[in-house]
PDB file of C-alpha atoms in Angstrom:
ATOM      1  CA  MET A   1       0.339  29.246 -36.345  1.00 44.00           C
ATOM      2  CA  THR A   2       0.545  25.762 -34.891  1.00 64.00           C
ATOM      3  CA  SER A   3       1.418  23.406 -37.739  1.00 75.00           C
ATOM      4  CA  TYR A   4       4.433  21.294 -36.701  1.00 87.00           C
ATOM      5  CA  ASN A   5       5.632  21.542 -40.290  1.00 84.00           C
ATOM      6  CA  GLU A   6       9.156  22.332 -39.083  1.00 86.00           C
ATOM      7  CA  LEU A   7       9.197  20.267 -35.902  1.00 91.00           C
ATOM      8  CA  GLY A   8       7.530  17.326 -37.617  1.00 91.00           C
ATOM      9  CA  GLU A   9      10.774  16.568 -39.426  1.00 91.00           C
ATOM     10  CA  VAL A  10      12.784  16.369 -36.173  1.00 93.00           C
ATOM     11  CA  TYR A  11      10.059  15.378 -33.729  1.00 94.00           C
ATOM     12  CA  GLU A  12      11.885  12.257 -32.548  1.00 94.00           C
ATOM     13  CA  TRP A  13      14.169  14.508 -30.478  1.00 94.00           C
ATOM     14  CA  LEU A  14      11.095  15.434 -28.413  1.00 94.00           C
ATOM     15  CA  ILE A  15      10.161  11.814 -27.641  1.00 94.00           C
ATOM     16  CA  SER A  16      11.675  10.255 -24.548  1.00 92.00           C
ATOM     17  CA  ASP A  17      14.111   7.358 -24.931  1.00 91.00           C
ATOM     18  CA  ALA A  18      11.656   5.070 -23.130  1.00 90.00           C
ATOM     19  CA  LYS A  19       8.905   5.688 -25.732  1.00 92.00           C
ATOM     20  CA  LEU A  20      10.971   6.018 -28.903  1.00 91.00           C
ATOM     21  CA  GLY A  21      10.092   2.574 -30.270  1.00 95.00           C
ATOM     22  CA  PRO A  22       6.477   1.805 -31.262  1.00 97.00           C
ATOM     23  CA  ALA A  23       6.304  -1.275 -29.017  1.00 97.00           C
ATOM     24  CA  GLU A  24       7.638   0.703 -26.055  1.00 97.00           C
ATOM     25  CA  PHE A  25       5.250   3.590 -26.674  1.00 96.00           C
ATOM     26  CA  ALA A  26       2.256   1.242 -26.749  1.00 97.00           C
ATOM     27  CA  ALA A  27       3.498  -0.571 -23.644  1.00 96.00           C
ATOM     28  CA  SER A  28       3.289   2.670 -21.667  1.00 95.00           C
ATOM     29  CA  PHE A  29      -0.505   2.294 -21.890  1.00 96.00           C
ATOM     30  CA  ASP A  30      -0.639  -1.396 -20.959  1.00 95.00           C
ATOM     31  CA  GLU A  31      -3.118  -0.849 -18.112  1.00 92.00           C
ATOM     32  CA  VAL A  32      -5.693   0.578 -20.515  1.00 91.00           C
ATOM     33  CA  LEU A  33      -4.922  -1.807 -23.356  1.00 92.00           C
ATOM     34  CA  GLY A  34      -5.424  -4.767 -21.041  1.00 91.00           C
ATOM     35  CA  LEU A  35      -9.124  -3.842 -20.860  1.00 87.00           C
ATOM     36  CA  LEU A  36      -9.577  -4.024 -24.636  1.00 89.00           C
ATOM     37  CA  PRO A  37     -10.092  -6.908 -27.059  1.00 85.00           C
ATOM     38  CA  SER A  38      -7.019  -7.717 -29.143  1.00 83.00           C
ATOM     39  CA  ASP A  39      -8.819  -6.507 -32.305  1.00 89.00           C
ATOM     40  CA  ALA A  40     -10.120  -3.282 -30.765  1.00 94.00           C
ATOM     41  CA  HIS A  41     -10.986  -0.340 -33.022  1.00 97.00           C
ATOM     42  CA  VAL A  42      -8.627   2.473 -32.036  1.00 98.00           C
ATOM     43  CA  LEU A  43      -8.300   6.115 -33.043  1.00 98.00           C
ATOM     44  CA  ASP A  44      -5.096   8.023 -32.327  1.00 98.00           C
ATOM     45  CA  CYS A  45      -6.310  11.553 -33.041  1.00 97.00           C
ATOM     46  CA  SER A  46      -3.015  13.341 -32.345  1.00 95.00           C
ATOM     47  CA  CYS A  47      -0.745  10.740 -33.874  1.00 97.00           C
ATOM     48  CA  GLY A  48       2.463  12.757 -34.169  1.00 94.00           C
ATOM     49  CA  THR A  49       5.099  10.655 -35.921  1.00 96.00           C
ATOM     50  CA  GLY A  50       3.141   7.463 -35.356  1.00 97.00           C
ATOM     51  CA  GLN A  51       4.924   5.577 -32.569  1.00 97.00           C
ATOM     52  CA  LEU A  52       1.735   4.818 -30.656  1.00 97.00           C
ATOM     53  CA  ALA A  53      -0.389   4.017 -33.709  1.00 98.00           C
ATOM     54  CA  VAL A  54       2.222   1.666 -35.152  1.00 98.00           C
ATOM     55  CA  GLY A  55       2.760   0.040 -31.762  1.00 97.00           C
ATOM     56  CA  LEU A  56      -0.969  -0.620 -31.363  1.00 97.00           C
ATOM     57  CA  ALA A  57      -1.231  -2.025 -34.896  1.00 97.00           C
ATOM     58  CA  GLY A  58       1.642  -4.344 -34.023  1.00 96.00           C
ATOM     59  CA  ARG A  59      -0.593  -5.817 -31.335  1.00 95.00           C
ATOM     60  CA  GLY A  60      -3.274  -6.634 -33.897  1.00 95.00           C
ATOM     61  CA  MET A  61      -5.590  -3.706 -33.249  1.00 96.00           C
ATOM     62  CA  ASP A  62      -7.528  -1.937 -35.988  1.00 97.00           C
ATOM     63  CA  VAL A  63      -5.886   1.516 -35.901  1.00 98.00           C
ATOM     64  CA  VAL A  64      -6.715   4.844 -37.480  1.00 98.00           C
ATOM     65  CA  ALA A  65      -4.182   7.659 -37.024  1.00 98.00           C
ATOM     66  CA  THR A  66      -5.112  11.292 -37.605  1.00 98.00           C
ATOM     67  CA  ASP A  67      -3.373  14.615 -37.084  1.00 97.00           C
ATOM     68  CA  ALA A  68      -3.924  18.217 -38.134  1.00 95.00           C
ATOM     69  CA  SER A  69      -0.348  18.335 -39.484  1.00 95.00           C
ATOM     70  CA  GLU A  70       0.312  16.923 -42.946  1.00 95.00           C
ATOM     71  CA  VAL A  71       3.951  16.371 -41.993  1.00 95.00           C
ATOM     72  CA  MET A  72       2.972  14.268 -38.992  1.00 96.00           C
ATOM     73  CA  VAL A  73       0.585  12.174 -41.076  1.00 97.00           C
ATOM     74  CA  ARG A  74       3.310  11.567 -43.667  1.00 97.00           C
ATOM     75  CA  ARG A  75       5.802  10.546 -41.017  1.00 96.00           C
ATOM     76  CA  THR A  76       3.255   8.152 -39.506  1.00 98.00           C
ATOM     77  CA  GLN A  77       2.778   6.592 -42.940  1.00 98.00           C
ATOM     78  CA  GLU A  78       6.555   6.187 -43.276  1.00 97.00           C
ATOM     79  CA  LEU A  79       6.864   4.548 -39.855  1.00 97.00           C
ATOM     80  CA  ALA A  80       3.972   2.187 -40.606  1.00 98.00           C
ATOM     81  CA  LEU A  81       5.691   1.169 -43.834  1.00 98.00           C
ATOM     82  CA  GLU A  82       8.984   0.615 -41.997  1.00 97.00           C
ATOM     83  CA  PHE A  83       7.310  -1.738 -39.494  1.00 97.00           C
ATOM     84  CA  ALA A  84       4.883  -3.289 -42.018  1.00 98.00           C
ATOM     85  CA  ALA A  85       2.013  -2.129 -39.803  1.00 98.00           C
ATOM     86  CA  ARG A  86      -1.552  -1.703 -41.054  1.00 97.00           C
ATOM     87  CA  VAL A  87      -2.498   1.834 -40.031  1.00 98.00           C
ATOM     88  CA  ARG A  88      -5.080   3.964 -41.814  1.00 98.00           C
ATOM     89  CA  THR A  89      -3.986   7.610 -41.826  1.00 98.00           C
ATOM     90  CA  LEU A  90      -5.907  10.821 -42.370  1.00 97.00           C
ATOM     91  CA  ARG A  91      -5.148  14.522 -42.032  1.00 97.00           C
ATOM     92  CA  ALA A  92      -7.940  15.939 -39.903  1.00 97.00           C
ATOM     93  CA  ALA A  93      -8.330  18.405 -37.073  1.00 96.00           C
ATOM     94  CA  TRP A  94     -10.349  17.299 -34.046  1.00 97.00           C
ATOM     95  CA  GLU A  95     -13.491  19.165 -35.055  1.00 95.00           C
ATOM     96  CA  GLU A  96     -13.387  17.504 -38.492  1.00 97.00           C
ATOM     97  CA  LEU A  97     -13.359  13.938 -37.172  1.00 97.00           C
ATOM     98  CA  PRO A  98     -17.171  13.441 -37.167  1.00 97.00           C
ATOM     99  CA  ASP A  99     -17.144  14.274 -40.881  1.00 97.00           C
ATOM    100  CA  HIS A 100     -15.039  11.165 -41.518  1.00 97.00           C
ATOM    101  CA  PHE A 101     -16.295   8.595 -38.987  1.00 97.00           C
ATOM    102  CA  ASP A 102     -19.682   7.454 -37.721  1.00 97.00           C
ATOM    103  CA  ASP A 103     -20.628   8.010 -34.106  1.00 97.00           C
ATOM    104  CA  GLY A 104     -19.634   5.120 -31.855  1.00 97.00           C
ATOM    105  CA  THR A 105     -16.990   3.775 -34.254  1.00 97.00           C
ATOM    106  CA  PHE A 106     -14.123   3.288 -31.791  1.00 98.00           C
ATOM    107  CA  ASP A 107     -13.466   1.334 -28.606  1.00 97.00           C
ATOM    108  CA  VAL A 108     -10.772   3.777 -27.503  1.00 97.00           C
ATOM    109  CA  VAL A 109      -9.583   7.214 -28.603  1.00 98.00           C
ATOM    110  CA  PHE A 110      -6.077   8.389 -27.754  1.00 98.00           C
ATOM    111  CA  CYS A 111      -5.238  12.078 -27.522  1.00 98.00           C
ATOM    112  CA  VAL A 112      -1.709  11.984 -26.139  1.00 97.00           C
ATOM    113  CA  GLY A 113       1.566  13.872 -26.431  1.00 92.00           C
ATOM    114  CA  ASN A 114       0.292  16.996 -24.648  1.00 94.00           C
ATOM    115  CA  SER A 115      -1.813  17.910 -27.674  1.00 96.00           C
ATOM    116  CA  LEU A 116      -5.090  19.264 -26.329  1.00 97.00           C
ATOM    117  CA  HIS A 117      -3.655  22.656 -25.367  1.00 97.00           C
ATOM    118  CA  HIS A 118      -3.441  23.502 -29.076  1.00 96.00           C
ATOM    119  CA  ALA A 119      -7.269  23.685 -29.208  1.00 97.00           C
ATOM    120  CA  GLU A 120      -8.190  27.377 -29.293  1.00 96.00           C
ATOM    121  CA  GLY A 121      -9.519  28.340 -25.899  1.00 96.00           C
ATOM    122  CA  ALA A 122     -12.286  26.749 -23.867  1.00 97.00           C
ATOM    123  CA  GLY A 123     -14.629  26.671 -26.852  1.00 97.00           C
ATOM    124  CA  GLY A 124     -12.129  24.915 -29.110  1.00 97.00           C
ATOM    125  CA  ARG A 125     -11.177  22.470 -26.389  1.00 98.00           C
ATOM    126  CA  LEU A 126     -14.803  21.570 -25.696  1.00 98.00           C
ATOM    127  CA  ALA A 127     -15.456  21.095 -29.428  1.00 97.00           C
ATOM    128  CA  ALA A 128     -12.448  18.774 -29.658  1.00 98.00           C
ATOM    129  CA  LEU A 129     -13.613  16.718 -26.681  1.00 98.00           C
ATOM    130  CA  GLU A 130     -17.152  16.549 -28.084  1.00 98.00           C
ATOM    131  CA  SER A 131     -15.806  15.137 -31.350  1.00 98.00           C
ATOM    132  CA  MET A 132     -13.766  12.488 -29.535  1.00 98.00           C
ATOM    133  CA  ALA A 133     -16.703  11.535 -27.311  1.00 98.00           C
ATOM    134  CA  ARG A 134     -19.055  11.174 -30.291  1.00 98.00           C
ATOM    135  CA  LEU A 135     -16.759   8.649 -31.938  1.00 98.00           C
ATOM    136  CA  LEU A 136     -16.636   6.386 -28.871  1.00 98.00           C
ATOM    137  CA  GLY A 137     -19.049   3.518 -28.431  1.00 96.00           C
ATOM    138  CA  ARG A 138     -20.880   3.225 -25.110  1.00 94.00           C
ATOM    139  CA  GLY A 139     -18.331   2.203 -22.501  1.00 94.00           C
ATOM    140  CA  GLY A 140     -15.483   3.239 -24.812  1.00 96.00           C
ATOM    141  CA  ARG A 141     -12.566   5.150 -23.351  1.00 97.00           C
ATOM    142  CA  LEU A 142     -10.726   8.371 -24.064  1.00 98.00           C
ATOM    143  CA  VAL A 143      -7.055   8.323 -23.048  1.00 98.00           C
ATOM    144  CA  LEU A 144      -5.578  11.801 -22.738  1.00 98.00           C
ATOM    145  CA  THR A 145      -2.208  13.087 -21.561  1.00 98.00           C
ATOM    146  CA  SER A 146      -1.536  16.683 -20.590  1.00 98.00           C
ATOM    147  CA  ARG A 147       1.060  19.029 -19.227  1.00 97.00           C
ATOM    148  CA  THR A 148       0.361  20.220 -15.705  1.00 98.00           C
ATOM    149  CA  TRP A 149      -0.411  23.783 -16.724  1.00 98.00           C
ATOM    150  CA  GLU A 150      -0.743  24.946 -13.146  1.00 98.00           C
ATOM    151  CA  LEU A 151       2.955  24.165 -12.798  1.00 97.00           C
ATOM    152  CA  VAL A 152       3.920  25.662 -16.169  1.00 97.00           C
ATOM    153  CA  ARG A 153       2.219  28.972 -15.435  1.00 97.00           C
ATOM    154  CA  ALA A 154       3.681  29.182 -11.950  1.00 97.00           C
ATOM    155  CA  ARG A 155       7.160  29.193 -13.521  1.00 96.00           C
ATOM    156  CA  GLY A 156       6.338  32.105 -15.823  1.00 97.00           C
ATOM    157  CA  SER A 157       7.974  33.038 -19.127  1.00 98.00           C
ATOM    158  CA  ARG A 158      11.440  31.533 -19.426  1.00 97.00           C
ATOM    159  CA  LEU A 159      14.057  29.816 -21.573  1.00 97.00           C
ATOM    160  CA  ASP A 160      14.763  26.116 -20.929  1.00 97.00           C
ATOM    161  CA  ILE A 161      17.934  24.794 -22.578  1.00 96.00           C
ATOM    162  CA  GLY A 162      18.537  21.054 -22.448  1.00 94.00           C
ATOM    163  CA  ASP A 163      21.480  20.124 -20.239  1.00 93.00           C
ATOM    164  CA  ARG A 164      22.525  17.116 -22.326  1.00 94.00           C
ATOM    165  CA  LEU A 165      22.799  16.065 -25.938  1.00 94.00           C
ATOM    166  CA  VAL A 166      20.028  13.870 -27.294  1.00 95.00           C
ATOM    167  CA  ARG A 167      21.072  11.308 -29.923  1.00 94.00           C
ATOM    168  CA  ARG A 168      18.665  10.268 -32.655  1.00 93.00           C
ATOM    169  CA  ASN A 169      19.501   8.576 -35.972  1.00 87.00           C
ATOM    170  CA  GLY A 170      23.214   8.918 -35.284  1.00 89.00           C
ATOM    171  CA  ARG A 171      22.977  12.684 -34.754  1.00 91.00           C
ATOM    172  CA  ASP A 172      23.170  14.765 -31.585  1.00 94.00           C
ATOM    173  CA  ALA A 173      21.025  17.778 -30.754  1.00 96.00           C
ATOM    174  CA  VAL A 174      20.146  20.127 -27.932  1.00 96.00           C
ATOM    175  CA  VAL A 175      16.452  20.761 -27.284  1.00 97.00           C
ATOM    176  CA  ILE A 176      15.419  24.299 -26.313  1.00 97.00           C
ATOM    177  CA  TYR A 177      12.026  25.546 -25.108  1.00 97.00           C
ATOM    178  CA  ARG A 178      11.070  29.214 -24.899  1.00 97.00           C
ATOM    179  CA  TRP A 179       7.875  29.784 -22.935  1.00 98.00           C
ATOM    180  CA  GLU A 180       5.736  32.908 -23.335  1.00 97.00           C
ATOM    181  CA  THR A 181       3.188  32.910 -20.526  1.00 97.00           C
ATOM    182  CA  ALA A 182       0.261  35.297 -20.993  1.00 97.00           C
ATOM    183  CA  PRO A 183      -1.050  37.269 -18.018  1.00 97.00           C
ATOM    184  CA  ARG A 184      -4.396  35.430 -17.965  1.00 97.00           C
ATOM    185  CA  TRP A 185      -5.250  31.748 -18.238  1.00 97.00           C
ATOM    186  CA  ASP A 186      -7.706  32.274 -21.098  1.00 96.00           C
ATOM    187  CA  GLU A 187      -5.259  34.191 -23.305  1.00 97.00           C
ATOM    188  CA  GLU A 188      -3.139  32.690 -26.069  1.00 97.00           C
ATOM    189  CA  HIS A 189       0.233  31.442 -24.796  1.00 98.00           C
ATOM    190  CA  HIS A 190       3.249  30.459 -26.923  1.00 97.00           C
ATOM    191  CA  ILE A 191       5.948  27.833 -26.837  1.00 97.00           C
ATOM    192  CA  GLU A 192       8.874  28.095 -29.218  1.00 97.00           C
ATOM    193  CA  ILE A 193      10.701  24.789 -29.569  1.00 97.00           C
ATOM    194  CA  ALA A 194      14.098  24.568 -31.214  1.00 97.00           C
ATOM    195  CA  ILE A 195      16.150  21.488 -32.119  1.00 96.00           C
ATOM    196  CA  ALA A 196      19.810  22.489 -32.527  1.00 96.00           C
ATOM    197  CA  GLN A 197      21.564  19.630 -34.352  1.00 94.00           C
ATOM    198  CA  LEU A 198      25.314  19.195 -34.429  1.00 90.00           C
ATOM    199  CA  ASP A 199      26.758  17.935 -37.684  1.00 83.00           C
ATOM    200  CA  GLY A 200      30.055  16.140 -38.151  1.00 76.00           C
ATOM    201  CA  GLY A 201      31.883  19.312 -39.135  1.00 79.00           C
ATOM    202  CA  GLY A 202      31.044  21.203 -35.978  1.00 80.00           C
ATOM    203  CA  SER A 203      28.230  23.287 -37.503  1.00 90.00           C
ATOM    204  CA  VAL A 204      24.844  23.719 -35.832  1.00 92.00           C
ATOM    205  CA  ILE A 205      21.616  23.274 -37.807  1.00 92.00           C
ATOM    206  CA  VAL A 206      18.528  24.672 -36.091  1.00 94.00           C
ATOM    207  CA  ARG A 207      14.887  23.877 -36.750  1.00 94.00           C
ATOM    208  CA  SER A 208      12.372  25.792 -34.670  1.00 95.00           C
ATOM    209  CA  GLU A 209       8.679  26.541 -34.562  1.00 95.00           C
ATOM    210  CA  LEU A 210       6.497  28.925 -32.572  1.00 96.00           C
ATOM    211  CA  LEU A 211       3.408  27.112 -31.313  1.00 96.00           C
ATOM    212  CA  SER A 212       0.193  28.613 -29.986  1.00 96.00           C
ATOM    213  CA  CYS A 213      -1.428  27.070 -26.956  1.00 97.00           C
ATOM    214  CA  TRP A 214      -4.328  27.719 -24.615  1.00 98.00           C
ATOM    215  CA  PRO A 215      -3.683  26.244 -21.150  1.00 98.00           C
ATOM    216  CA  TYR A 216      -6.319  24.941 -18.779  1.00 98.00           C
ATOM    217  CA  ARG A 217      -6.618  23.915 -15.167  1.00 98.00           C
ATOM    218  CA  TYR A 218      -7.187  20.265 -14.339  1.00 98.00           C
ATOM    219  CA  ASP A 219     -10.542  21.109 -12.754  1.00 98.00           C
ATOM    220  CA  GLU A 220     -11.651  22.724 -16.023  1.00 98.00           C
ATOM    221  CA  LEU A 221     -10.689  19.639 -18.004  1.00 98.00           C
ATOM    222  CA  ALA A 222     -12.521  17.340 -15.582  1.00 98.00           C
ATOM    223  CA  ALA A 223     -15.676  19.458 -15.871  1.00 98.00           C
ATOM    224  CA  GLU A 224     -15.476  19.521 -19.672  1.00 98.00           C
ATOM    225  CA  LEU A 225     -15.132  15.742 -19.810  1.00 98.00           C
ATOM    226  CA  ARG A 226     -18.319  15.427 -17.778  1.00 98.00           C
ATOM    227  CA  GLN A 227     -20.024  17.957 -20.047  1.00 98.00           C
ATOM    228  CA  VAL A 228     -19.406  15.785 -23.137  1.00 98.00           C
ATOM    229  CA  GLY A 229     -20.658  12.626 -21.409  1.00 98.00           C
ATOM    230  CA  LEU A 230     -17.377  11.104 -20.228  1.00 98.00           C
ATOM    231  CA  ARG A 231     -16.744   9.824 -16.703  1.00 98.00           C
ATOM    232  CA  THR A 232     -13.174   9.963 -15.381  1.00 98.00           C
ATOM    233  CA  GLU A 233     -12.013   6.490 -14.351  1.00 96.00           C
ATOM    234  CA  VAL A 234      -8.305   7.133 -13.834  1.00 96.00           C
ATOM    235  CA  SER A 235      -6.361  10.330 -13.216  1.00 97.00           C
ATOM    236  CA  THR A 236      -2.687  10.699 -12.318  1.00 97.00           C
ATOM    237  CA  PHE A 237      -2.979  14.466 -11.827  1.00 98.00           C
ATOM    238  CA  ASN A 238      -0.488  15.798  -9.287  1.00 97.00           C
ATOM    239  CA  LEU A 239       0.343  19.477  -8.894  1.00 96.00           C
ATOM    240  CA  GLU A 240       4.022  18.603  -8.475  1.00 96.00           C
ATOM    241  CA  ALA A 241       4.284  16.361 -11.566  1.00 97.00           C
ATOM    242  CA  GLU A 242       5.117  17.666 -15.050  1.00 96.00           C
ATOM    243  CA  ASN A 243       2.438  15.621 -16.844  1.00 97.00           C
ATOM    244  CA  TYR A 244      -0.612  13.530 -16.117  1.00 98.00           C
ATOM    245  CA  THR A 245      -2.861  10.970 -17.759  1.00 97.00           C
ATOM    246  CA  VAL A 246      -6.663  10.819 -17.691  1.00 98.00           C
ATOM    247  CA  VAL A 247      -8.769   7.843 -18.750  1.00 97.00           C
ATOM    248  CA  ALA A 248     -12.471   8.635 -19.152  1.00 98.00           C
ATOM    249  CA  SER A 249     -15.270   6.308 -20.265  1.00 97.00           C
ATOM    250  CA  LYS A 250     -18.419   7.117 -22.226  1.00 96.00           C
ATOM    251  CA  VAL A 251     -21.467   6.948 -20.024  1.00 89.00           C
TER     252      VAL A 251
END
């Protein structure tokens, strides 16, 4: 169900203004990047439309960008071409990554953009983390961003309609989220995301997609990272914040 085939074409409306450019997106991870050599081998395994991958390539890093969505991979290729950035792209789900890369290939693996909740349940999430951990060299780092699902679930099922127009590529749109919160943590949840674009004639063009997700508590994620041999170095987890970042190194 989760493909991003519809949202992939309008995904820029879901990226904040501060991270819209590749250089700006990469700069948001400066603290981690400062620990790496300038020619580091990097995997962005939830590359989306490619802002991070292209930004890292612009810094001289050896970048591979993968995503389970063919649309996202294509859009990453287009962005790399636009910025003349050398980025290798591949359509692959997390569990397929070890089929394409040797163990210990990368200095850092990025899994950002609130992607991990699309892994199917605790088993799927652990398999995804195991794949990422395998591809890291000793001392390599996994950089992961996540929604604070404790906060999301506390709010329950609801409709969130953006209170302002978002302008991208000379067009305005309203972003709408519809949350379906299941009774139990381990059950499949849904998020329907709609981008309602306004055209010059006053018409509204809507693209939407229903996405499956399996939320998790921060404590569960921390335990799963330890289980796959990763030690948490940095965590910005805060029960009152919408999102957090975790940096974990391979023991």
